[in-house]
mmCIF file of C-alpha atoms and ligand atoms in Angstrom:
data_model
loop_
_atom_site.group_PDB
_atom_site.id
_atom_site.type_symbol
_atom_site.label_atom_id
_atom_site.label_comp_id
_atom_site.label_asym_id
_atom_site.label_seq_id
_atom_site.Cartn_x
_atom_site.Cartn_y
_atom_site.Cartn_z
ATOM 1 C CA MET A 59 9.606 -28.863 15.404
ATOM 2 C CA LEU A 60 12.685 -29.533 13.364
ATOM 3 C CA ASP A 61 11.630 -33.143 12.756
ATOM 4 C CA ARG A 62 8.292 -32.026 11.542
ATOM 5 C CA ILE A 63 9.873 -29.542 9.151
ATOM 6 C CA LYS A 64 12.201 -32.176 7.849
ATOM 7 C CA SER A 65 9.530 -34.863 7.505
ATOM 8 C CA THR A 66 7.121 -32.515 5.679
ATOM 9 C CA ALA A 67 9.960 -31.553 3.273
ATOM 10 C CA CYS A 68 10.769 -35.262 2.808
ATOM 11 C CA PHE A 69 7.151 -35.936 1.998
ATOM 12 C CA ILE A 70 7.076 -33.128 -0.687
ATOM 13 C CA ARG A 71 10.452 -34.320 -2.104
ATOM 14 C CA ASN A 72 9.087 -37.820 -2.490
ATOM 15 C CA LYS A 73 5.992 -36.475 -4.390
ATOM 16 C CA VAL A 74 7.718 -33.862 -6.487
ATOM 17 C CA ALA A 75 11.196 -34.473 -7.890
ATOM 18 C CA PHE A 76 12.101 -30.891 -8.363
ATOM 19 C CA GLU A 77 14.433 -28.645 -6.338
ATOM 20 C CA PRO A 78 13.395 -25.033 -6.265
ATOM 21 C CA GLU A 79 15.833 -22.224 -5.966
ATOM 22 C CA VAL A 80 13.317 -19.497 -5.229
ATOM 23 C CA GLY A 81 10.242 -19.500 -2.960
ATOM 24 C CA ILE A 82 7.458 -17.054 -3.710
ATOM 25 C CA ILE A 83 4.599 -16.107 -1.387
ATOM 26 C CA LEU A 84 1.566 -14.698 -3.062
ATOM 27 C CA GLY A 85 -0.517 -12.201 -1.107
ATOM 28 C CA THR A 86 -4.315 -11.451 -1.160
ATOM 29 C CA GLY A 87 -5.523 -11.113 -4.726
ATOM 30 C CA LEU A 88 -1.973 -11.778 -6.052
ATOM 31 C CA GLY A 89 -2.495 -15.468 -6.941
ATOM 32 C CA GLY A 90 -2.568 -14.459 -10.681
ATOM 33 C CA LEU A 91 1.204 -14.724 -10.776
ATOM 34 C CA ALA A 92 0.702 -18.535 -10.570
ATOM 35 C CA ASP A 93 -0.685 -18.401 -14.140
ATOM 36 C CA GLY A 94 2.670 -17.297 -15.467
ATOM 37 C CA ILE A 95 4.480 -20.355 -13.970
ATOM 38 C CA ASP A 96 5.393 -23.155 -16.318
ATOM 39 C CA THR A 97 3.942 -25.674 -13.815
ATOM 40 C CA VAL A 98 5.655 -28.982 -13.156
ATOM 41 C CA ALA A 99 3.549 -29.994 -10.209
ATOM 42 C CA SER A 100 1.186 -28.638 -7.566
ATOM 43 C CA LEU A 101 0.214 -29.823 -4.139
ATOM 44 C CA ASP A 102 -2.898 -28.778 -2.288
ATOM 45 C CA TYR A 103 -1.933 -27.768 1.332
ATOM 46 C CA ARG A 104 -4.607 -30.327 2.525
ATOM 47 C CA GLU A 105 -2.415 -33.208 1.064
ATOM 48 C CA ILE A 106 0.763 -31.955 2.950
ATOM 49 C CA PRO A 107 1.241 -33.374 6.489
ATOM 50 C CA ASP A 108 1.529 -30.618 9.177
ATOM 51 C CA PHE A 109 0.726 -27.854 6.660
ATOM 52 C CA PRO A 110 -1.855 -25.445 8.060
ATOM 53 C CA VAL A 111 -4.894 -24.909 5.772
ATOM 54 C CA SER A 112 -5.611 -21.384 4.670
ATOM 55 C CA THR A 113 -8.985 -20.074 5.872
ATOM 56 C CA VAL A 114 -9.166 -16.772 4.095
ATOM 57 C CA GLU A 115 -11.106 -15.937 0.952
ATOM 58 C CA GLY A 116 -8.735 -14.987 -1.874
ATOM 59 C CA HIS A 117 -6.096 -17.394 -0.660
ATOM 60 C CA ARG A 118 -6.245 -20.585 -2.557
ATOM 61 C CA GLY A 119 -4.021 -22.981 -0.586
ATOM 62 C CA ARG A 120 -1.584 -24.872 -2.775
ATOM 63 C CA LEU A 121 2.149 -25.140 -3.518
ATOM 64 C CA ILE A 122 3.047 -24.717 -7.173
ATOM 65 C CA PHE A 123 6.363 -25.998 -8.547
ATOM 66 C CA GLY A 124 7.697 -24.848 -11.958
ATOM 67 C CA MET A 125 9.728 -22.439 -14.000
ATOM 68 C CA LEU A 126 9.283 -18.633 -13.879
ATOM 69 C CA GLY A 127 11.765 -16.133 -15.457
ATOM 70 C CA GLY A 128 14.058 -19.090 -16.218
ATOM 71 C CA LYS A 129 14.290 -20.122 -12.502
ATOM 72 C CA LYS A 130 13.058 -23.112 -10.531
ATOM 73 C CA VAL A 131 10.430 -21.729 -8.243
ATOM 74 C CA VAL A 132 7.963 -23.010 -5.594
ATOM 75 C CA ALA A 133 5.088 -20.552 -5.030
ATOM 76 C CA MET A 134 2.677 -20.548 -2.121
ATOM 77 C CA GLN A 135 -0.760 -19.642 -3.375
ATOM 78 C CA GLY A 136 -2.194 -18.761 -0.052
ATOM 79 C CA ARG A 137 -0.413 -18.024 3.189
ATOM 80 C CA PHE A 138 -1.038 -18.261 6.866
ATOM 81 C CA HIS A 139 -1.748 -15.313 9.163
ATOM 82 C CA TYR A 140 -1.397 -14.910 12.781
ATOM 83 C CA TYR A 141 -4.949 -13.465 12.992
ATOM 84 C CA GLU A 142 -6.297 -16.859 11.768
ATOM 85 C CA GLY A 143 -5.311 -18.275 15.105
ATOM 86 C CA TYR A 144 -2.053 -20.030 14.135
ATOM 87 C CA THR A 145 0.888 -19.712 16.335
ATOM 88 C CA PRO A 146 3.778 -17.678 14.877
ATOM 89 C CA GLN A 147 5.695 -20.911 14.398
ATOM 90 C CA GLN A 148 2.839 -22.362 12.369
ATOM 91 C CA VAL A 149 2.720 -19.184 10.231
ATOM 92 C CA VAL A 150 6.408 -19.678 9.222
ATOM 93 C CA PHE A 151 6.362 -23.453 8.956
ATOM 94 C CA PRO A 152 5.982 -23.405 5.097
ATOM 95 C CA VAL A 153 8.938 -21.021 4.803
ATOM 96 C CA ARG A 154 11.102 -23.385 6.718
ATOM 97 C CA VAL A 155 9.995 -26.262 4.658
ATOM 98 C CA MET A 156 10.774 -24.406 1.432
ATOM 99 C CA LYS A 157 14.295 -23.766 2.785
ATOM 100 C CA MET A 158 14.641 -27.478 3.385
ATOM 101 C CA LEU A 159 13.564 -28.016 -0.261
ATOM 102 C CA GLY A 160 16.502 -25.898 -1.374
ATOM 103 C CA ILE A 161 15.403 -22.251 -1.712
ATOM 104 C CA ARG A 162 18.075 -19.581 -1.494
ATOM 105 C CA TYR A 163 15.757 -16.681 -2.278
ATOM 106 C CA LEU A 164 12.338 -15.747 -0.999
ATOM 107 C CA PHE A 165 10.138 -13.377 -2.917
ATOM 108 C CA VAL A 166 7.209 -12.179 -0.741
ATOM 109 C CA SER A 167 4.187 -10.074 -1.692
ATOM 110 C CA ASN A 168 1.170 -8.777 0.094
ATOM 111 C CA ALA A 169 -1.723 -6.368 -0.083
ATOM 112 C CA SER A 170 -1.320 -3.424 2.262
ATOM 113 C CA GLY A 171 -2.835 -0.136 3.353
ATOM 114 C CA GLY A 172 -0.778 2.923 2.385
ATOM 115 C CA VAL A 173 0.079 5.302 5.194
ATOM 116 C CA ASN A 174 2.621 7.390 3.232
ATOM 117 C CA GLU A 175 0.314 10.108 1.863
ATOM 118 C CA THR A 176 2.228 10.435 -1.475
ATOM 119 C CA PHE A 177 1.190 6.818 -2.269
ATOM 120 C CA ARG A 178 -1.971 5.929 -4.309
ATOM 121 C CA THR A 179 -4.103 2.865 -4.482
ATOM 122 C CA GLY A 180 -2.655 0.400 -6.943
ATOM 123 C CA ASP A 181 0.976 1.447 -6.331
ATOM 124 C CA LEU A 182 3.644 -1.204 -5.989
ATOM 125 C CA MET A 183 5.893 -0.550 -3.006
ATOM 126 C CA VAL A 184 9.227 -2.399 -2.861
ATOM 127 C CA ILE A 185 9.812 -3.212 0.816
ATOM 128 C CA THR A 186 13.141 -1.731 2.020
ATOM 129 C CA ASP A 187 12.650 -2.357 5.717
ATOM 130 C CA HIS A 188 9.949 -3.513 8.193
ATOM 131 C CA ILE A 189 8.593 -2.899 11.675
ATOM 132 C CA ASN A 190 7.293 -6.128 13.085
ATOM 133 C CA LEU A 191 4.369 -5.880 15.532
ATOM 134 C CA ILE A 192 3.370 -9.571 15.253
ATOM 135 C CA PRO A 193 4.752 -11.921 17.920
ATOM 136 C CA ASN A 194 8.158 -13.063 16.752
ATOM 137 C CA PRO A 195 8.253 -16.549 15.254
ATOM 138 C CA LEU A 196 11.650 -17.103 16.748
ATOM 139 C CA ILE A 197 10.448 -16.798 20.356
ATOM 140 C CA GLY A 198 11.151 -20.071 22.076
ATOM 141 C CA PRO A 199 14.112 -22.488 22.071
ATOM 142 C CA ASN A 200 16.363 -21.621 19.055
ATOM 143 C CA ILE A 201 16.667 -24.297 16.471
ATOM 144 C CA ALA A 202 20.354 -23.988 15.941
ATOM 145 C CA GLU A 203 20.332 -26.147 12.836
ATOM 146 C CA LEU A 204 18.192 -23.440 11.145
ATOM 147 C CA GLY A 205 20.061 -20.377 12.271
ATOM 148 C CA PRO A 206 21.545 -18.210 15.199
ATOM 149 C CA ARG A 207 19.816 -17.190 18.405
ATOM 150 C CA PHE A 208 20.055 -13.484 17.697
ATOM 151 C CA PRO A 209 19.806 -13.146 13.891
ATOM 152 C CA ASP A 210 20.665 -9.762 12.298
ATOM 153 C CA MET A 211 17.820 -7.981 10.622
ATOM 154 C CA ASN A 212 19.874 -5.234 8.916
ATOM 155 C CA ASP A 213 19.458 -5.585 5.195
ATOM 156 C CA ALA A 214 16.554 -8.028 5.736
ATOM 157 C CA TYR A 215 15.351 -6.848 2.344
ATOM 158 C CA ASN A 216 18.407 -7.410 0.224
ATOM 159 C CA HIS A 217 19.771 -4.109 -1.207
ATOM 160 C CA GLU A 218 21.316 -5.716 -4.183
ATOM 161 C CA LEU A 219 17.906 -7.147 -5.208
ATOM 162 C CA ILE A 220 16.311 -3.719 -4.555
ATOM 163 C CA GLU A 221 18.902 -2.048 -6.904
ATOM 164 C CA LYS A 222 18.253 -4.774 -9.576
ATOM 165 C CA ALA A 223 14.490 -4.203 -9.174
ATOM 166 C CA LYS A 224 14.998 -0.448 -9.835
ATOM 167 C CA ARG A 225 16.927 -1.235 -13.078
ATOM 168 C CA VAL A 226 14.321 -3.829 -14.170
ATOM 169 C CA ALA A 227 11.358 -1.510 -13.423
ATOM 170 C CA ALA A 228 12.976 1.401 -15.269
ATOM 171 C CA ARG A 229 13.500 -0.892 -18.353
ATOM 172 C CA GLU A 230 9.943 -2.391 -18.086
ATOM 173 C CA GLU A 231 8.383 1.015 -17.302
ATOM 174 C CA ILE A 232 6.864 -0.191 -14.018
ATOM 175 C CA PRO A 233 6.452 2.656 -11.595
ATOM 176 C CA LEU A 234 7.678 1.729 -8.166
ATOM 177 C CA ARG A 235 7.493 3.174 -4.625
ATOM 178 C CA PHE A 236 9.897 2.228 -1.835
ATOM 179 C CA GLY A 237 9.236 1.990 1.802
ATOM 180 C CA CYS A 238 8.828 0.468 5.216
ATOM 181 C CA TYR A 239 6.151 -2.203 5.800
ATOM 182 C CA VAL A 240 4.542 -2.458 9.257
ATOM 183 C CA GLY A 241 3.358 -5.906 10.122
ATOM 184 C CA GLY A 242 0.341 -5.740 12.392
ATOM 185 C CA THR A 243 -1.711 -8.552 13.752
ATOM 186 C CA GLY A 244 -5.032 -7.639 12.301
ATOM 187 C CA PRO A 245 -7.723 -8.736 11.673
ATOM 188 C CA THR A 246 -9.125 -5.312 11.975
ATOM 189 C CA TYR A 247 -8.229 -2.546 9.555
ATOM 190 C CA GLU A 248 -6.868 0.425 11.434
ATOM 191 C CA THR A 249 -8.517 3.327 13.099
ATOM 192 C CA GLN A 250 -7.420 6.765 11.853
ATOM 193 C CA LYS A 251 -5.179 7.265 14.837
ATOM 194 C CA GLU A 252 -3.559 3.871 14.290
ATOM 195 C CA TYR A 253 -2.784 4.673 10.599
ATOM 196 C CA GLY A 254 -1.382 7.925 11.910
ATOM 197 C CA TYR A 255 0.709 6.043 14.494
ATOM 198 C CA PHE A 256 2.158 3.753 11.886
ATOM 199 C CA LYS A 257 3.065 6.775 9.786
ATOM 200 C CA ALA A 258 4.703 8.481 12.786
ATOM 201 C CA ILE A 259 6.888 5.550 13.650
ATOM 202 C CA GLY A 260 8.209 5.459 10.018
ATOM 203 C CA GLY A 261 5.903 3.176 8.253
ATOM 204 C CA ASP A 262 4.856 3.643 4.666
ATOM 205 C CA ALA A 263 2.364 0.716 4.474
ATOM 206 C CA VAL A 264 0.641 -1.576 6.815
ATOM 207 C CA GLY A 265 -0.556 -5.128 6.497
ATOM 208 C CA MET A 266 -1.207 -8.369 8.400
ATOM 209 C CA SER A 267 1.494 -10.644 7.148
ATOM 210 C CA THR A 268 5.080 -10.931 5.740
ATOM 211 C CA THR A 269 7.147 -9.852 8.771
ATOM 212 C CA PRO A 270 7.100 -13.229 10.467
ATOM 213 C CA GLU A 271 7.949 -15.028 7.143
ATOM 214 C CA VAL A 272 10.837 -12.623 6.492
ATOM 215 C CA ILE A 273 12.190 -13.046 10.065
ATOM 216 C CA ALA A 274 12.146 -16.801 9.572
ATOM 217 C CA ALA A 275 13.781 -16.606 6.161
ATOM 218 C CA ARG A 276 16.630 -14.308 7.442
ATOM 219 C CA HIS A 277 17.174 -16.502 10.427
ATOM 220 C CA MET A 278 17.971 -19.272 7.828
ATOM 221 C CA GLY A 279 20.100 -17.021 5.711
ATOM 222 C CA VAL A 280 17.587 -16.859 2.823
ATOM 223 C CA THR A 281 17.853 -13.641 0.666
ATOM 224 C CA VAL A 282 14.605 -11.751 0.609
ATOM 225 C CA PHE A 283 12.859 -9.495 -1.855
ATOM 226 C CA GLY A 284 9.358 -8.091 -0.964
ATOM 227 C CA VAL A 285 6.605 -6.034 -2.665
ATOM 228 C CA SER A 286 3.534 -4.586 -1.195
ATOM 229 C CA VAL A 287 0.500 -3.701 -3.286
ATOM 230 C CA ILE A 288 -1.183 -0.685 -1.881
ATOM 231 C CA THR A 289 -4.787 -1.637 -2.025
ATOM 232 C CA ASN A 290 -6.300 1.250 -0.004
ATOM 233 C CA MET A 291 -5.146 4.538 1.471
ATOM 234 C CA GLY A 292 -5.367 4.407 5.267
ATOM 235 C CA LEU A 293 -5.495 8.067 6.017
ATOM 236 C CA THR A 294 -8.392 8.978 3.725
ATOM 237 C CA GLY A 295 -10.945 8.042 6.367
ATOM 238 C CA LEU A 296 -12.672 5.757 3.771
ATOM 239 C CA LYS A 297 -13.667 2.290 4.981
ATOM 240 C CA SER A 298 -11.430 -0.484 3.832
ATOM 241 C CA THR A 299 -13.168 -3.661 2.662
ATOM 242 C CA HIS A 300 -11.720 -7.114 1.860
ATOM 243 C CA GLU A 301 -13.389 -6.892 -1.539
ATOM 244 C CA GLU A 302 -11.595 -3.657 -2.394
ATOM 245 C CA VAL A 303 -8.298 -5.096 -1.158
ATOM 246 C CA GLN A 304 -8.783 -8.187 -3.505
ATOM 247 C CA GLU A 305 -9.856 -6.125 -6.550
ATOM 248 C CA GLU A 306 -6.841 -3.766 -6.285
ATOM 249 C CA GLY A 307 -4.597 -6.743 -5.791
ATOM 250 C CA ILE A 308 -5.738 -8.327 -8.969
ATOM 251 C CA LYS A 309 -5.206 -5.104 -10.977
ATOM 252 C CA ALA A 310 -1.720 -4.300 -9.680
ATOM 253 C CA GLY A 311 -0.907 -8.055 -9.648
ATOM 254 C CA LYS A 312 -0.200 -8.014 -13.299
ATOM 255 C CA ARG A 313 2.512 -5.333 -12.840
ATOM 256 C CA MET A 314 3.931 -7.233 -9.814
ATOM 257 C CA THR A 315 4.049 -10.466 -11.837
ATOM 258 C CA ARG A 316 6.079 -8.699 -14.567
ATOM 259 C CA LEU A 317 8.489 -7.236 -12.003
ATOM 260 C CA PHE A 318 8.980 -10.614 -10.261
ATOM 261 C CA THR A 319 9.430 -12.469 -13.576
ATOM 262 C CA GLU A 320 11.989 -10.027 -14.969
ATOM 263 C CA LEU A 321 13.839 -9.910 -11.651
ATOM 264 C CA LEU A 322 14.092 -13.673 -11.506
ATOM 265 C CA LYS A 323 15.743 -13.561 -14.941
ATOM 266 C CA GLU A 324 18.498 -11.387 -13.368
ATOM 267 C CA LEU A 325 19.319 -13.603 -10.365
HETATM 268 N N1 HPA B 281 -4.460 -2.391 7.000
HETATM 269 C C1 HPA B 281 -3.921 -3.599 7.322
HETATM 270 N N2 HPA B 281 -3.843 -4.569 6.360
HETATM 271 C C2 HPA B 281 -4.296 -4.287 5.181
HETATM 272 C C3 HPA B 281 -4.783 -3.030 4.794
HETATM 273 C C4 HPA B 281 -4.843 -2.031 5.782
HETATM 274 O O1 HPA B 281 -5.330 -0.894 5.451
HETATM 275 N N3 HPA B 281 -5.071 -3.103 3.487
HETATM 276 C C5 HPA B 281 -4.717 -4.366 3.070
HETATM 277 N N4 HPA B 281 -4.256 -5.101 4.069
#
């Protein structure tokens, strides 16, 4: 595994002479952030050895290297989900490769269903904690070169970045919510009782990604900042559709892009 991570990173380094400081993962409908990047190079996932290929509509499947908010970034336009049939280790492979490329920070985004009833469709929720219900990507022999056997998950979502985000959002007049993201396997959206269950256990939003990536990033000591775009309200009893999730993502994505860009300037 470690050899494959290293050889993929080596392949990318040979293609793109650019050392990113920040990795960004763009969620469903949130690929628009890529337009703001002053792009130096981009690589289609299909060109990269051992990279999975994204199979979901709304996930384009390329790595974009360039400048955003004055920082050197690498953005994943399109991510890998457990529900696509990838192993948890395949899901986090790109995060580990990005770390080998030099990232110290990971900014994650996703589309999610709101279970906190004070939320509204289109809200941005800064992730302050998570509940992971997807098989843990660290199960199996520990790769000691990447991190410890039993990594700490306190402060997984860096509180200093959360405080900075609050200041940036106040200045930029971007309304923010804060809360706990529940990572479920999908691919089904939840039943009413399941949304109620996620609320009862302390969740504010639920989605099908992010927690494995954050676990892998924290294992390697990468500092994480995360935002969920609330694309539907779970407890309304209204049916959630992938189209609705994509549309809401695109609308709220503009605000999220501004938040990420301004926060990058402050790193
Ligand atoms: N549930 C799970 N994942 C989601 C949802 C949802 O309601 N909305 C967007 N991603």
